[in-house]
Amino acid sequence: MRVVIAEDSVLLREGLTRLLTDRGHEVVAGVGDGEALIKTITELDAQGELPDVVVADVRMPPTHTDEGVRAAVQLRKAHPDLGVLVLSQYVEERYATELLAASSRGVGYLLKDRVAEVREFVDAVVRVAQGGTALDPEVVAQLLGRSRKQDVLAGLTPREREVLGLMAEGRTNSAIARQLVVSDGAVEKHVSNIFLKLGLSQSDGDHRRVLAVLTYLNS
């Protein structure tokens, strides 16, 4: 896996690089602001060496507001196959929604505290690089909690909402079954019901898992 890291804290940037390289991945570049990130990706693409995934801080210089996530959204539009995982100190709903609304695959939003859980963090980076989704449980809780007020959720049971929250974190059906201590078959039934109630047909293919979450966020 080839990674570009965008983080203005040199200490954290070097720490992330070490975590990933120690596990056999290649960090091809490290930058400290959104402008440098876009320039780096553009240059790598011109050389035919587009990375698999970008790991970027939401807030970077010069204003330390939304430079990172704006760069991430711009890159996703220019390079739809580029995985983007953003890191944030806190759950910022507007930024999370903006990033997730831009695409239905290869996207992640984690709190920086999650980096300390090394295995989960690296697994999330790999999942996003492979076109999957990785959302921090706190992000899911806040975004879906806000969305529970919408009519689109009226038909979902509490258990189905719980399953959807775990789906949004990027967990497989088997992982959800272990978390909830139920059978794989029970989870598959819940997932099918969620798709049905949210109006997601089989023609939507594998992206139905992410589209289910986006239905919440856009309701």
Short mmCIF file of C-alpha atoms in Angstrom, two decimals:
data_model
loop_
_atom_site.label_atom_id
_atom_site.label_comp_id
_atom_site.label_asym_id
_atom_site.label_seq_id
_atom_site.Cartn_x
_atom_site.Cartn_y
_atom_site.Cartn_z
CA MET A 1 0.00 0.00 0.00
CA ARG A 2 1.35 3.43 -1.00
CA VAL A 3 0.42 6.31 1.30
CA VAL A 4 0.73 10.11 1.37
CA ILE A 5 0.42 11.75 4.80
CA ALA A 6 -0.72 15.36 5.27
CA GLU A 7 -0.24 16.54 8.87
CA ASP A 8 1.24 19.83 10.06
CA SER A 9 2.54 18.32 13.32
CA VAL A 10 5.94 16.93 12.39
CA LEU A 11 5.90 14.63 15.41
CA LEU A 12 2.56 13.08 14.50
CA ARG A 13 3.47 12.89 10.82
CA GLU A 14 6.65 11.00 11.62
CA GLY A 15 4.75 8.78 14.05
CA LEU A 16 2.17 7.84 11.42
CA THR A 17 4.94 7.16 8.93
CA ARG A 18 6.65 4.83 11.38
CA LEU A 19 3.42 2.97 12.18
CA LEU A 20 2.75 2.28 8.52
CA THR A 21 6.29 1.52 7.37
CA ASP A 22 6.83 -0.87 10.27
CA ARG A 23 3.92 -2.89 8.88
CA GLY A 24 5.30 -3.07 5.37
CA HIS A 25 3.54 -0.13 3.75
CA GLU A 26 5.26 2.63 1.76
CA VAL A 27 4.84 6.29 2.73
CA VAL A 28 5.76 8.03 -0.51
CA ALA A 29 5.40 11.60 0.79
CA GLY A 30 4.66 13.64 3.91
CA VAL A 31 3.42 17.25 3.74
CA GLY A 32 2.29 19.89 6.21
CA ASP A 33 -0.60 21.74 4.54
CA GLY A 34 -3.50 21.31 2.12
CA GLU A 35 -1.86 23.18 -0.76
CA ALA A 36 1.22 20.98 -0.57
CA LEU A 37 -1.00 17.89 -0.47
CA ILE A 38 -2.80 18.81 -3.69
CA LYS A 39 0.49 19.69 -5.39
CA THR A 40 2.08 16.40 -4.32
CA ILE A 41 -0.84 14.28 -5.52
CA THR A 42 -0.95 16.16 -8.83
CA GLU A 43 2.77 15.56 -9.39
CA LEU A 44 2.54 11.87 -8.45
CA ASP A 45 -0.42 11.41 -10.79
CA ALA A 46 1.51 13.05 -13.64
CA GLN A 47 4.26 10.51 -13.05
CA GLY A 48 1.77 7.65 -13.09
CA GLU A 49 2.43 7.00 -9.40
CA LEU A 50 -0.85 7.98 -7.74
CA PRO A 51 -0.86 6.56 -4.17
CA ASP A 52 -3.50 4.19 -2.87
CA VAL A 53 -4.59 6.42 -0.01
CA VAL A 54 -4.11 9.84 1.57
CA VAL A 55 -4.18 10.29 5.35
CA ALA A 56 -4.90 13.95 6.10
CA ASP A 57 -5.60 16.12 9.12
CA VAL A 58 -8.88 18.07 8.90
CA ARG A 59 -7.28 21.28 10.16
CA MET A 60 -4.00 22.47 8.69
CA PRO A 61 -2.18 25.77 7.94
CA PRO A 62 -2.60 28.57 7.23
CA THR A 63 -5.89 29.07 9.12
CA HIS A 64 -6.13 25.69 10.88
CA THR A 65 -9.85 25.45 10.09
CA ASP A 66 -10.83 23.23 7.18
CA GLU A 67 -7.85 23.22 4.80
CA GLY A 68 -7.30 19.50 5.14
CA VAL A 69 -10.84 18.37 4.48
CA ARG A 70 -11.26 20.86 1.62
CA ALA A 71 -8.14 19.44 0.00
CA ALA A 72 -9.48 15.92 0.57
CA VAL A 73 -12.81 16.73 -1.10
CA GLN A 74 -11.00 18.37 -4.03
CA LEU A 75 -8.76 15.35 -4.46
CA ARG A 76 -11.71 12.96 -4.37
CA LYS A 77 -13.36 14.87 -7.21
CA ALA A 78 -10.19 14.87 -9.29
CA HIS A 79 -9.19 11.27 -8.45
CA PRO A 80 -12.28 9.16 -7.62
CA ASP A 81 -10.21 6.02 -7.07
CA LEU A 82 -7.94 7.68 -4.50
CA GLY A 83 -8.71 6.57 -0.95
CA VAL A 84 -8.95 9.42 1.57
CA LEU A 85 -8.83 9.01 5.35
CA VAL A 86 -9.11 12.23 7.38
CA LEU A 87 -8.12 12.61 11.02
CA SER A 88 -9.73 15.07 13.42
CA GLN A 89 -9.26 16.03 17.05
CA TYR A 90 -13.03 16.25 17.54
CA VAL A 91 -16.17 15.13 15.74
CA GLU A 92 -16.98 17.92 13.29
CA GLU A 93 -20.26 16.96 11.66
CA ARG A 94 -20.14 19.45 8.79
CA TYR A 95 -16.74 18.24 7.63
CA ALA A 96 -17.62 14.58 8.00
CA THR A 97 -20.83 15.00 6.04
CA GLU A 98 -19.09 17.00 3.30
CA LEU A 99 -16.45 14.33 2.81
CA LEU A 100 -18.88 11.42 2.89
CA ALA A 101 -21.29 13.09 0.48
CA ALA A 102 -18.54 13.41 -2.13
CA SER A 103 -18.29 9.66 -2.77
CA SER A 104 -19.60 6.30 -1.62
CA ARG A 105 -16.33 4.37 -1.44
CA GLY A 106 -12.72 4.66 -0.32
CA VAL A 107 -13.37 7.19 2.42
CA GLY A 108 -12.74 7.39 6.16
CA TYR A 109 -13.07 9.78 9.10
CA LEU A 110 -11.32 8.92 12.37
CA LEU A 111 -10.61 10.76 15.58
CA LYS A 112 -6.90 11.18 16.31
CA ASP A 113 -7.28 9.21 19.53
CA ARG A 114 -7.90 6.17 17.33
CA VAL A 115 -4.28 6.31 16.11
CA ALA A 116 -3.20 5.01 19.52
CA GLU A 117 -5.08 1.79 18.73
CA VAL A 118 -2.41 0.85 16.20
CA ARG A 119 -3.94 -2.28 14.73
CA GLU A 120 -7.37 -0.67 14.25
CA PHE A 121 -5.82 2.43 12.72
CA VAL A 122 -3.68 0.52 10.21
CA ASP A 123 -6.63 -1.75 9.35
CA ALA A 124 -8.71 1.38 8.68
CA VAL A 125 -6.06 2.84 6.35
CA VAL A 126 -5.86 -0.45 4.44
CA ARG A 127 -9.66 -0.72 4.22
CA VAL A 128 -9.97 2.79 2.78
CA ALA A 129 -7.11 2.14 0.33
CA GLN A 130 -9.01 -0.90 -0.91
CA GLY A 131 -12.18 1.11 -1.54
CA GLY A 132 -13.93 0.46 1.77
CA THR A 133 -15.20 2.76 4.49
CA ALA A 134 -13.80 3.54 7.95
CA LEU A 135 -15.80 5.79 10.25
CA ASP A 136 -14.96 6.38 13.88
CA PRO A 137 -17.65 5.05 16.25
CA GLU A 138 -17.99 8.54 17.78
CA VAL A 139 -18.53 10.06 14.35
CA VAL A 140 -21.17 7.47 13.55
CA ALA A 141 -22.91 8.00 16.90
CA GLN A 142 -23.19 11.75 16.44
CA LEU A 143 -24.18 11.73 12.78
CA LEU A 144 -26.72 8.95 13.11
CA GLY A 145 -27.97 10.36 16.39
CA ARG A 146 -28.78 13.62 14.65
CA SER A 147 -30.43 11.76 11.78
CA ARG A 148 -32.73 9.74 14.03
CA LYS A 149 -35.10 12.69 14.00
CA GLN A 150 -35.72 12.22 10.28
CA ASP A 151 -38.71 10.31 8.92
CA VAL A 152 -36.50 8.07 6.80
CA LEU A 153 -35.53 6.21 9.96
CA ALA A 154 -39.03 5.67 11.21
CA GLY A 155 -39.21 2.14 9.86
CA LEU A 156 -35.93 0.91 11.36
CA THR A 157 -35.87 -1.03 14.59
CA PRO A 158 -33.35 -0.17 17.34
CA ARG A 159 -31.37 -3.29 16.44
CA GLU A 160 -31.29 -2.33 12.76
CA ARG A 161 -29.98 1.12 13.70
CA GLU A 162 -27.30 -0.55 15.79
CA VAL A 163 -26.31 -2.79 12.89
CA LEU A 164 -26.21 0.20 10.54
CA GLY A 165 -23.92 2.04 12.95
CA LEU A 166 -21.49 -0.88 12.93
CA MET A 167 -21.72 -1.09 9.13
CA ALA A 168 -20.74 2.57 8.98
CA GLU A 169 -17.60 1.82 10.97
CA GLY A 170 -16.61 -0.50 8.14
CA ARG A 171 -17.29 -3.80 9.94
CA THR A 172 -18.17 -6.93 8.00
CA ASN A 173 -21.27 -8.97 8.76
CA SER A 174 -19.16 -11.51 10.65
CA ALA A 175 -17.56 -8.77 12.75
CA ILE A 176 -20.99 -7.31 13.52
CA ALA A 177 -22.23 -10.74 14.57
CA ARG A 178 -19.32 -11.11 17.00
CA GLN A 179 -19.89 -7.62 18.39
CA LEU A 180 -23.61 -8.20 18.98
CA VAL A 181 -23.19 -11.87 19.95
CA VAL A 182 -25.66 -13.09 17.34
CA SER A 183 -25.40 -15.41 14.35
CA ASP A 184 -24.15 -14.35 10.93
CA GLY A 185 -27.58 -15.24 9.58
CA ALA A 186 -29.27 -12.85 11.99
CA VAL A 187 -26.99 -10.01 10.87
CA GLU A 188 -27.62 -10.79 7.20
CA LYS A 189 -31.35 -10.56 7.86
CA HIS A 190 -30.98 -7.20 9.61
CA VAL A 191 -28.83 -5.86 6.77
CA SER A 192 -31.35 -7.01 4.17
CA ASN A 193 -34.14 -5.31 6.10
CA ILE A 194 -32.14 -2.09 6.28
CA PHE A 195 -31.57 -2.09 2.53
CA LEU A 196 -35.25 -2.79 1.92
CA LYS A 197 -36.52 -0.09 4.28
CA LEU A 198 -34.12 2.52 2.89
CA GLY A 199 -35.10 1.71 -0.67
CA LEU A 200 -31.71 0.34 -1.77
CA SER A 201 -32.11 -2.27 -4.47
CA GLN A 202 -29.75 -5.07 -5.50
CA SER A 203 -28.79 -3.01 -8.54
CA ASP A 204 -26.83 -0.73 -6.19
CA GLY A 205 -24.40 -3.63 -5.69
CA ASP A 206 -21.72 -3.68 -3.01
CA HIS A 207 -22.05 0.06 -2.40
CA ARG A 208 -25.40 -0.45 -0.66
CA ARG A 209 -23.63 -0.58 2.70
CA VAL A 210 -22.21 2.89 2.24
CA LEU A 211 -25.34 4.21 0.52
CA ALA A 212 -27.35 3.13 3.57
CA VAL A 213 -25.19 5.38 5.76
CA LEU A 214 -25.37 8.24 3.25
CA THR A 215 -29.14 7.96 3.28
CA TYR A 216 -29.01 8.79 6.97
CA LEU A 217 -26.59 11.67 6.53
CA ASN A 218 -28.49 13.25 3.65
CA SER A 219 -31.99 12.79 5.09
#
